[in-house]
Structures are given as structure tokens and as C-alpha cells.
PDB file of C-alpha atoms and ligand atoms in Angstrom:
ATOM      1  CA  MET A1136       0.000   0.000   0.000  1.00 74.00           C
ATOM      2  CA  ASN A1137       1.291   3.491  -0.868  1.00 80.00           C
ATOM      3  CA  GLY A1138       1.059   6.528   1.378  1.00 85.00           C
ATOM      4  CA  THR A1139       0.500   7.060   5.067  1.00 94.00           C
ATOM      5  CA  LEU A1140      -2.751   6.497   6.896  1.00 97.00           C
ATOM      6  CA  THR A1141      -3.811   9.131   9.420  1.00 98.00           C
ATOM      7  CA  LEU A1142      -6.783   8.442  11.664  1.00 98.00           C
ATOM      8  CA  HIS A1143      -8.481  11.325  13.486  1.00 98.00           C
ATOM      9  CA  GLY A1144     -10.701  10.246  16.345  1.00 98.00           C
ATOM     10  CA  SER A1145     -11.057   9.416  19.995  1.00 96.00           C
ATOM     11  CA  PRO A1146     -10.458   6.254  22.054  1.00 96.00           C
ATOM     12  CA  HIS A1147     -13.991   6.739  23.453  1.00 95.00           C
ATOM     13  CA  SER A1148     -15.433   6.594  19.946  1.00 97.00           C
ATOM     14  CA  LEU A1149     -16.731   3.202  18.854  1.00 98.00           C
ATOM     15  CA  PRO A1150     -16.565   3.998  15.116  1.00 98.00           C
ATOM     16  CA  THR A1151     -12.989   5.247  15.544  1.00 98.00           C
ATOM     17  CA  TYR A1152     -12.104   1.934  17.192  1.00 98.00           C
ATOM     18  CA  ARG A1153     -13.465  -0.201  14.367  1.00 98.00           C
ATOM     19  CA  VAL A1154     -11.341   1.684  11.823  1.00 98.00           C
ATOM     20  CA  ALA A1155      -8.244   1.404  14.041  1.00 98.00           C
ATOM     21  CA  LEU A1156      -8.913  -2.302  14.618  1.00 98.00           C
ATOM     22  CA  MET A1157      -9.216  -2.907  10.883  1.00 98.00           C
ATOM     23  CA  MET A1158      -5.814  -1.295  10.227  1.00 98.00           C
ATOM     24  CA  ARG A1159      -4.301  -3.188  13.125  1.00 98.00           C
ATOM     25  CA  LEU A1160      -5.640  -6.556  11.950  1.00 98.00           C
ATOM     26  CA  CYS A1161      -4.455  -5.809   8.397  1.00 98.00           C
ATOM     27  CA  GLY A1162      -0.970  -5.048   9.754  1.00 97.00           C
ATOM     28  CA  ALA A1163      -1.074  -1.452   8.489  1.00 97.00           C
ATOM     29  CA  GLY A1164       0.687   1.133  10.667  1.00 97.00           C
ATOM     30  CA  PHE A1165      -1.048   4.483  11.056  1.00 97.00           C
ATOM     31  CA  SER A1166      -0.795   7.867  12.727  1.00 97.00           C
ATOM     32  CA  PHE A1167      -3.455   8.658  15.300  1.00 97.00           C
ATOM     33  CA  ARG A1168      -4.614  12.238  15.852  1.00 97.00           C
ATOM     34  CA  TYR A1169      -6.651  12.564  19.013  1.00 97.00           C
ATOM     35  CA  VAL A1170      -9.748  14.754  18.652  1.00 96.00           C
ATOM     36  CA  SER A1171     -10.766  15.768  22.167  1.00 94.00           C
ATOM     37  CA  PHE A1172     -14.507  16.383  22.486  1.00 91.00           C
ATOM     38  CA  GLN A1173     -13.951  17.761  25.969  1.00 88.00           C
ATOM     39  CA  ARG A1174     -11.777  20.503  24.514  1.00 90.00           C
ATOM     40  CA  GLY A1175     -14.224  21.014  21.648  1.00 91.00           C
ATOM     41  CA  MET A1176     -11.652  20.088  19.011  1.00 92.00           C
ATOM     42  CA  HIS A1177     -14.414  18.664  16.787  1.00 92.00           C
ATOM     43  CA  LEU A1178     -15.970  22.132  16.618  1.00 93.00           C
ATOM     44  CA  THR A1179     -12.878  23.991  15.367  1.00 94.00           C
ATOM     45  CA  PRO A1180     -12.867  25.365  11.807  1.00 94.00           C
ATOM     46  CA  GLU A1181      -9.785  23.217  11.017  1.00 94.00           C
ATOM     47  CA  PHE A1182     -11.589  20.023  11.960  1.00 95.00           C
ATOM     48  CA  ARG A1183     -14.848  21.076  10.268  1.00 95.00           C
ATOM     49  CA  GLN A1184     -12.884  21.601   7.085  1.00 94.00           C
ATOM     50  CA  LEU A1185     -11.701  17.991   7.286  1.00 95.00           C
ATOM     51  CA  SER A1186     -14.952  16.393   8.452  1.00 96.00           C
ATOM     52  CA  ARG A1187     -17.973  17.772   6.666  1.00 92.00           C
ATOM     53  CA  TRP A1188     -20.451  16.511   9.287  1.00 94.00           C
ATOM     54  CA  GLY A1189     -18.165  17.381  12.183  1.00 94.00           C
ATOM     55  CA  GLN A1190     -17.785  13.752  13.278  1.00 97.00           C
ATOM     56  CA  VAL A1191     -14.968  11.329  13.950  1.00 97.00           C
ATOM     57  CA  PRO A1192     -13.554   9.100  12.632  1.00 98.00           C
ATOM     58  CA  VAL A1193     -11.818  10.730   9.688  1.00 98.00           C
ATOM     59  CA  LEU A1194      -9.178   8.848   7.732  1.00 98.00           C
ATOM     60  CA  GLU A1195      -6.656  10.627   5.523  1.00 98.00           C
ATOM     61  CA  HIS A1196      -4.851   8.636   2.876  1.00 97.00           C
ATOM     62  CA  ASN A1197      -3.027   9.816  -0.239  1.00 94.00           C
ATOM     63  CA  GLY A1198      -4.947  13.106  -0.382  1.00 94.00           C
ATOM     64  CA  HIS A1199      -8.312  11.374   0.185  1.00 95.00           C
ATOM     65  CA  VAL A1200     -10.323  12.430   3.214  1.00 97.00           C
ATOM     66  CA  LEU A1201     -12.775   9.716   4.240  1.00 98.00           C
ATOM     67  CA  VAL A1202     -15.646   9.763   6.732  1.00 98.00           C
ATOM     68  CA  GLN A1203     -18.254   7.265   8.004  1.00 98.00           C
ATOM     69  CA  SER A1204     -16.648   4.241   9.615  1.00 98.00           C
ATOM     70  CA  ALA A1205     -18.403   1.568   7.531  1.00 98.00           C
ATOM     71  CA  ALA A1206     -17.479   3.341   4.296  1.00 98.00           C
ATOM     72  CA  ILE A1207     -13.909   3.670   5.602  1.00 98.00           C
ATOM     73  CA  LEU A1208     -13.829  -0.084   6.285  1.00 98.00           C
ATOM     74  CA  GLU A1209     -14.824  -0.751   2.672  1.00 98.00           C
ATOM     75  CA  TYR A1210     -12.117   1.630   1.437  1.00 98.00           C
ATOM     76  CA  LEU A1211      -9.465  -0.021   3.624  1.00 98.00           C
ATOM     77  CA  ALA A1212     -10.588  -3.502   2.601  1.00 98.00           C
ATOM     78  CA  GLU A1213     -10.136  -2.588  -1.062  1.00 97.00           C
ATOM     79  CA  THR A1214      -6.907  -0.654  -0.521  1.00 97.00           C
ATOM     80  CA  LEU A1215      -5.205  -3.057   1.862  1.00 97.00           C
ATOM     81  CA  GLY A1216      -6.696  -6.170   0.264  1.00 97.00           C
ATOM     82  CA  CYS A1217      -7.893  -7.796   3.475  1.00 97.00           C
ATOM     83  CA  PHE A1218     -11.105  -8.988   5.121  1.00 98.00           C
ATOM     84  CA  TYR A1219     -12.961  -8.643   1.809  1.00 98.00           C
ATOM     85  CA  PRO A1220     -13.725 -11.644  -0.392  1.00 98.00           C
ATOM     86  CA  ALA A1221     -13.716 -10.910  -4.134  1.00 97.00           C
ATOM     87  CA  ASP A1222     -17.081 -12.555  -4.796  1.00 98.00           C
ATOM     88  CA  PRO A1223     -19.740  -9.855  -5.550  1.00 98.00           C
ATOM     89  CA  GLU A1224     -22.516 -11.846  -3.812  1.00 98.00           C
ATOM     90  CA  MET A1225     -20.464 -11.985  -0.633  1.00 98.00           C
ATOM     91  CA  ARG A1226     -19.633  -8.289  -0.881  1.00 98.00           C
ATOM     92  CA  GLN A1227     -23.337  -7.549  -1.154  1.00 98.00           C
ATOM     93  CA  ARG A1228     -24.053  -9.581   1.989  1.00 98.00           C
ATOM     94  CA  ILE A1229     -21.198  -7.812   3.791  1.00 98.00           C
ATOM     95  CA  ARG A1230     -22.647  -4.432   2.810  1.00 98.00           C
ATOM     96  CA  GLU A1231     -26.047  -5.505   4.119  1.00 98.00           C
ATOM     97  CA  TRP A1232     -24.489  -6.297   7.522  1.00 98.00           C
ATOM     98  CA  LEU A1233     -22.734  -2.889   7.523  1.00 98.00           C
ATOM     99  CA  PHE A1234     -26.028  -1.096   6.934  1.00 98.00           C
ATOM    100  CA  TRP A1235     -27.880  -3.298   9.428  1.00 98.00           C
ATOM    101  CA  ASP A1236     -25.211  -2.511  12.001  1.00 98.00           C
ATOM    102  CA  ALA A1237     -25.612   1.254  11.539  1.00 98.00           C
ATOM    103  CA  ASP A1238     -29.384   0.881  11.744  1.00 98.00           C
ATOM    104  CA  ARG A1239     -29.941  -1.725  14.471  1.00 98.00           C
ATOM    105  CA  LEU A1240     -26.867  -2.865  16.379  1.00 98.00           C
ATOM    106  CA  MET A1241     -24.542   0.057  16.941  1.00 98.00           C
ATOM    107  CA  PRO A1242     -27.101   2.664  18.192  1.00 98.00           C
ATOM    108  CA  PRO A1243     -28.380   0.787  21.269  1.00 98.00           C
ATOM    109  CA  LEU A1244     -25.051  -0.860  22.155  1.00 98.00           C
ATOM    110  CA  TYR A1245     -23.139   2.400  21.920  1.00 98.00           C
ATOM    111  CA  ALA A1246     -25.898   4.063  23.947  1.00 97.00           C
ATOM    112  CA  TRP A1247     -25.164   1.541  26.746  1.00 97.00           C
ATOM    113  CA  TYR A1248     -21.625   2.881  26.860  1.00 97.00           C
ATOM    114  CA  GLY A1249     -22.954   6.446  27.163  1.00 96.00           C
ATOM    115  CA  VAL A1250     -25.309   5.379  29.962  1.00 96.00           C
ATOM    116  CA  GLU A1251     -22.385   3.786  31.818  1.00 96.00           C
ATOM    117  CA  LEU A1252     -20.152   6.860  31.425  1.00 94.00           C
ATOM    118  CA  GLY A1253     -22.998   8.964  32.818  1.00 93.00           C
ATOM    119  CA  ARG A1254     -23.625   6.537  35.691  1.00 93.00           C
ATOM    120  CA  ARG A1255     -19.939   6.635  36.621  1.00 92.00           C
ATOM    121  CA  LYS A1256     -19.998  10.440  36.328  1.00 90.00           C
ATOM    122  CA  LEU A1257     -17.227  10.333  33.747  1.00 87.00           C
ATOM    123  CA  LEU A1258     -19.443  12.409  31.451  1.00 86.00           C
ATOM    124  CA  PRO A1259     -22.249  14.843  32.331  1.00 87.00           C
ATOM    125  CA  LEU A1260     -24.881  12.517  30.854  1.00 88.00           C
ATOM    126  CA  ALA A1261     -28.158  11.423  32.415  1.00 91.00           C
ATOM    127  CA  PHE A1262     -30.762   9.283  30.672  1.00 93.00           C
ATOM    128  CA  ASP A1263     -34.454   8.939  31.410  1.00 95.00           C
ATOM    129  CA  PRO A1264     -35.152   5.320  32.521  1.00 96.00           C
ATOM    130  CA  VAL A1265     -37.760   5.050  29.754  1.00 97.00           C
ATOM    131  CA  LEU A1266     -35.041   5.797  27.227  1.00 96.00           C
ATOM    132  CA  VAL A1267     -32.663   3.288  28.842  1.00 96.00           C
ATOM    133  CA  ALA A1268     -35.401   0.631  28.674  1.00 97.00           C
ATOM    134  CA  GLU A1269     -35.734   1.371  24.971  1.00 98.00           C
ATOM    135  CA  PHE A1270     -31.955   0.969  24.473  1.00 97.00           C
ATOM    136  CA  ASP A1271     -32.225  -2.353  26.320  1.00 97.00           C
ATOM    137  CA  ARG A1272     -35.135  -3.540  24.173  1.00 98.00           C
ATOM    138  CA  LYS A1273     -33.458  -2.570  20.902  1.00 98.00           C
ATOM    139  CA  GLY A1274     -30.047  -3.876  21.972  1.00 98.00           C
ATOM    140  CA  ALA A1275     -31.523  -7.243  23.010  1.00 98.00           C
ATOM    141  CA  ALA A1276     -33.463  -7.515  19.738  1.00 98.00           C
ATOM    142  CA  ALA A1277     -30.362  -6.831  17.632  1.00 98.00           C
ATOM    143  CA  LEU A1278     -28.159  -9.157  19.686  1.00 98.00           C
ATOM    144  CA  GLY A1279     -30.825 -11.854  19.342  1.00 98.00           C
ATOM    145  CA  ILE A1280     -30.633 -11.556  15.540  1.00 98.00           C
ATOM    146  CA  LEU A1281     -26.841 -11.745  15.641  1.00 98.00           C
ATOM    147  CA  ASP A1282     -26.887 -14.705  18.020  1.00 98.00           C
ATOM    148  CA  THR A1283     -29.340 -16.659  15.852  1.00 98.00           C
ATOM    149  CA  HIS A1284     -27.234 -16.067  12.745  1.00 98.00           C
ATOM    150  CA  LEU A1285     -24.076 -17.148  14.544  1.00 98.00           C
ATOM    151  CA  ALA A1286     -25.618 -20.388  15.831  1.00 98.00           C
ATOM    152  CA  ASP A1287     -24.524 -22.115  12.598  1.00 96.00           C
ATOM    153  CA  GLU A1288     -21.854 -19.745  11.300  1.00 98.00           C
ATOM    154  CA  ARG A1289     -18.342 -19.022  12.486  1.00 98.00           C
ATOM    155  CA  PHE A1290     -18.352 -15.536  10.943  1.00 98.00           C
ATOM    156  CA  LEU A1291     -21.040 -13.237   9.557  1.00 98.00           C
ATOM    157  CA  VAL A1292     -20.380 -13.885   5.866  1.00 98.00           C
ATOM    158  CA  GLY A1293     -18.597 -17.037   4.722  1.00 97.00           C
ATOM    159  CA  ASP A1294     -16.133 -19.027   6.789  1.00 96.00           C
ATOM    160  CA  ALA A1295     -13.498 -16.328   7.331  1.00 98.00           C
ATOM    161  CA  PRO A1296     -13.666 -12.948   9.054  1.00 98.00           C
ATOM    162  CA  THR A1297     -14.614  -9.929   6.933  1.00 98.00           C
ATOM    163  CA  ILE A1298     -15.169  -6.224   7.524  1.00 98.00           C
ATOM    164  CA  ALA A1299     -18.745  -7.133   8.551  1.00 99.00           C
ATOM    165  CA  ASP A1300     -17.294  -8.942  11.584  1.00 99.00           C
ATOM    166  CA  ILE A1301     -14.875  -6.129  12.415  1.00 99.00           C
ATOM    167  CA  CYS A1302     -17.667  -3.578  12.149  1.00 99.00           C
ATOM    168  CA  CYS A1303     -20.108  -5.444  14.404  1.00 99.00           C
ATOM    169  CA  TYR A1304     -17.420  -6.678  16.814  1.00 98.00           C
ATOM    170  CA  ALA A1305     -16.620  -3.076  17.811  1.00 98.00           C
ATOM    171  CA  ASP A1306     -20.176  -2.750  19.139  1.00 98.00           C
ATOM    172  CA  ILE A1307     -19.650  -5.802  21.329  1.00 98.00           C
ATOM    173  CA  ALA A1308     -16.415  -4.358  22.713  1.00 98.00           C
ATOM    174  CA  PHE A1309     -18.166  -1.100  23.628  1.00 98.00           C
ATOM    175  CA  ALA A1310     -21.207  -2.886  25.061  1.00 98.00           C
ATOM    176  CA  ARG A1311     -18.792  -4.634  27.416  1.00 98.00           C
ATOM    177  CA  LEU A1312     -17.159  -1.302  28.258  1.00 97.00           C
ATOM    178  CA  GLY A1313     -20.722  -0.258  29.022  1.00 96.00           C
ATOM    179  CA  ASN A1314     -20.791  -2.975  31.669  1.00 95.00           C
ATOM    180  CA  ARG A1315     -22.922  -5.462  29.706  1.00 95.00           C
ATOM    181  CA  ALA A1316     -21.851  -9.087  30.103  1.00 89.00           C
ATOM    182  CA  LEU A1317     -23.862 -10.432  27.115  1.00 96.00           C
ATOM    183  CA  GLU A1318     -24.197 -13.941  28.577  1.00 97.00           C
ATOM    184  CA  SER A1319     -27.728 -14.203  27.156  1.00 98.00           C
ATOM    185  CA  TRP A1320     -26.186 -14.386  23.685  1.00 98.00           C
ATOM    186  CA  PRO A1321     -23.653 -17.268  23.884  1.00 98.00           C
ATOM    187  CA  ASN A1322     -23.066 -17.522  20.130  1.00 98.00           C
ATOM    188  CA  VAL A1323     -22.143 -13.844  20.069  1.00 98.00           C
ATOM    189  CA  ILE A1324     -19.637 -14.448  22.883  1.00 98.00           C
ATOM    190  CA  CYS A1325     -18.008 -17.379  20.990  1.00 98.00           C
ATOM    191  CA  TRP A1326     -17.828 -15.305  17.801  1.00 98.00           C
ATOM    192  CA  ALA A1327     -16.303 -12.371  19.722  1.00 98.00           C
ATOM    193  CA  ASP A1328     -13.700 -14.810  21.117  1.00 98.00           C
ATOM    194  CA  ARG A1329     -12.811 -15.787  17.529  1.00 98.00           C
ATOM    195  CA  ILE A1330     -12.293 -12.123  16.569  1.00 98.00           C
ATOM    196  CA  GLU A1331     -10.215 -11.531  19.695  1.00 98.00           C
ATOM    197  CA  ALA A1332      -7.998 -14.483  18.746  1.00 98.00           C
ATOM    198  CA  LEU A1333      -7.046 -12.920  15.379  1.00 98.00           C
ATOM    199  CA  PRO A1334      -3.350 -11.966  15.121  1.00 98.00           C
ATOM    200  CA  GLY A1335      -2.803  -8.318  16.031  1.00 97.00           C
ATOM    201  CA  PHE A1336      -6.104  -7.932  17.870  1.00 98.00           C
ATOM    202  CA  ALA A1337      -6.197  -5.152  20.472  1.00 97.00           C
ATOM    203  CA  ALA A1338      -8.992  -3.921  22.735  1.00 98.00           C
ATOM    204  CA  PRO A1339     -10.157  -0.279  22.417  1.00 97.00           C
ATOM    205  CA  PHE A1340      -7.986   1.393  25.033  1.00 96.00           C
ATOM    206  CA  GLU A1341      -5.005  -0.861  24.283  1.00 96.00           C
ATOM    207  CA  LEU A1342      -5.099   0.307  20.693  1.00 97.00           C
ATOM    208  CA  LEU A1343      -5.782   4.026  21.023  1.00 96.00           C
ATOM    209  CA  ALA A1344      -4.479   6.490  23.594  1.00 91.00           C
ATOM    210  CA  MET A1345      -5.824   9.873  24.694  1.00 91.00           C
ATOM    211  CA  GLN A1346      -3.032  11.562  22.782  1.00 93.00           C
ATOM    212  CA  ASP A1347      -1.533  11.652  19.311  1.00 93.00           C
ATOM    213  CA  ALA A1348       0.377   8.470  18.553  1.00 93.00           C
ATOM    214  CA  GLU A1349       2.208   6.541  15.890  1.00 94.00           C
ATOM    215  CA  ILE A1350       0.780   3.033  15.877  1.00 92.00           C
ATOM    216  CA  SER A1351       3.006   0.479  14.257  1.00 85.00           C
ATOM    217  CA  SER A1352       1.751  -2.578  12.395  1.00 78.00           C
TER     218      SER A1352
HETATM  219  N1  GSH B 981     -22.080   6.907  11.454  1.00 73.13           N
HETATM  220  C1  GSH B 981     -20.853   7.534  11.883  1.00 73.13           C
HETATM  221  C2  GSH B 981     -20.982   7.886  13.342  1.00 73.13           C
HETATM  222  C3  GSH B 981     -19.845   8.775  13.790  1.00 73.13           C
HETATM  223  C4  GSH B 981     -20.115   9.346  15.169  1.00 73.13           C
HETATM  224  O1  GSH B 981     -21.199   9.184  15.759  1.00 73.13           O
HETATM  225  N2  GSH B 981     -19.112  10.051  15.699  1.00 73.13           N
HETATM  226  C5  GSH B 981     -19.274  10.706  16.974  1.00 73.13           C
HETATM  227  C6  GSH B 981     -18.254  10.206  17.958  1.00 73.13           C
HETATM  228  S1  GSH B 981     -18.391   8.480  18.178  1.00 73.13           S
HETATM  229  C7  GSH B 981     -18.995  12.195  16.804  1.00 73.13           C
HETATM  230  O2  GSH B 981     -18.089  12.585  16.097  1.00 73.13           O
HETATM  231  N3  GSH B 981     -19.767  13.037  17.494  1.00 73.13           N
HETATM  232  C8  GSH B 981     -19.577  14.441  17.467  1.00 73.13           C
HETATM  233  C9  GSH B 981     -20.755  15.161  16.946  1.00 73.13           C
HETATM  234  O3  GSH B 981     -21.632  14.514  16.360  1.00 73.13           O
HETATM  235  O4  GSH B 981     -20.791  16.382  17.126  1.00 73.13           O
HETATM  236  C10 GSH B 981     -19.672   6.585  11.637  1.00 73.13           C
HETATM  237  O5  GSH B 981     -19.882   5.379  11.642  1.00 73.13           O
HETATM  238  O6  GSH B 981     -18.541   7.058  11.422  1.00 73.13           O
END
């Protein structure tokens, strides 16, 4: 691969983690630029120029500026040639998982992390119990779908890990950081173990620090 990869994001950001994990599992070194929400770095004109919706993650590569973690995973899969089978049918199924994740899995599971940070007073967040019950209902429904699929499959698409697995796995990692044990979904736990056994795997805060860093392959 030509050119350097620069990831802008935060260790507390689930979508930042999935992009970092992808590069790590592909053995691609990258520079990390920490965007501190606490210091309002995502609101600065410099950052807004880079990220048109003002969100992390942003990946810079060879003059390209990429946003939206699932789209970044597709770009990296093509560019680095990993976790992406060539078969168009399989790519279609992978894309369907990426969209399903953004719609159904990531929102409630990431919300659990926010609830936990608020509960521990690490962030000034407080959620109405009705809202938390809704996160629980939606999270359980999505995990149930994942668990049923994984009852007979080792990975989400085909018999090897793809970007669909990396994308959805990040939600599991953050659900656990949100103090959810997930024992009601045993197939999800076994699948997560398989991802965690991949060479180069690193957990969110092992991979990214609260400061700029050069992360080697
Ligand atoms: N769908 C986006 C979600 C990105 C996202 O929600 N980023 C959050 C941090 S995890 C953010 O930048 N929030 C700041 C804001 O929206 O002002 C992706 O997958 O990249």
C-alpha cells in the first residue's frame, strides 16, 4: 500500500475503534490524531474543514479524506486487500451487515456505553429510565438476531472474518465497556472470542491512547 494512513478520532469513539482495529488486523501502521470532544476540538474550523459533518472518525490517505466508519472499512478492505472476499454476492451480503449494524446494532449498544459513562460520572450525561429501557429492548433484539445467525456460522459472511465482523465486533467491545456481560447471547460471545484471537487484535484502550500516537503494524 502506498502513502501514510492518518486516523483522526477518539479512544472513546466506537466507530474510531473499528477503523483502528481494521488497520491493526491488516498489519497497516497508522498515525493517530486525538480529537478531544472535551476541549471542543471537533468544533474547530480546522476540523470542520476535514470532516464535513463534524464527526470522527476521519481517515486521511493519499490526499483522500474519508468519513463514516463503515465506508472507511470498505475503502481499507479494497486498498489493503484484506477482510474482503472478491465474490460480488459476498460483498453484497457484507454491505447488508454494515447497513444493518448502523441501523440496528450500533445505536443501542453504543448508547449503553454512554449510559455507563454517565452513571460513573465520567461524562455529564443522564438518561431517562424510559429511554434506557428502549436501548435495552433494541439492543436485546439486535443481539438476538446476531446470536441466531451465529448459531450455525463461524463468521457473519462465509467461513473467514470480513469487515462485517470487524464492524459489528466493535459494538460488542463497547457494550462490554458499558458494563454489559452479554451472557444471554452465547453464540455472540463465541464469535467475539474468535475475533479476539485474530493476530494483532487489540482492545479499544489498548489500541488508542488519549493523545496523538504513531501506531506500528
Ligand atoms: N455513522 C458515523 C458515526 C460517527 C459518530 O457518531 N461520531 C461521533 C463520535 S463516536 C462524533 O463525532 N460526534 C460528534 C458530533 O456529532 O458532534 C460513523 O460510523 O462514522
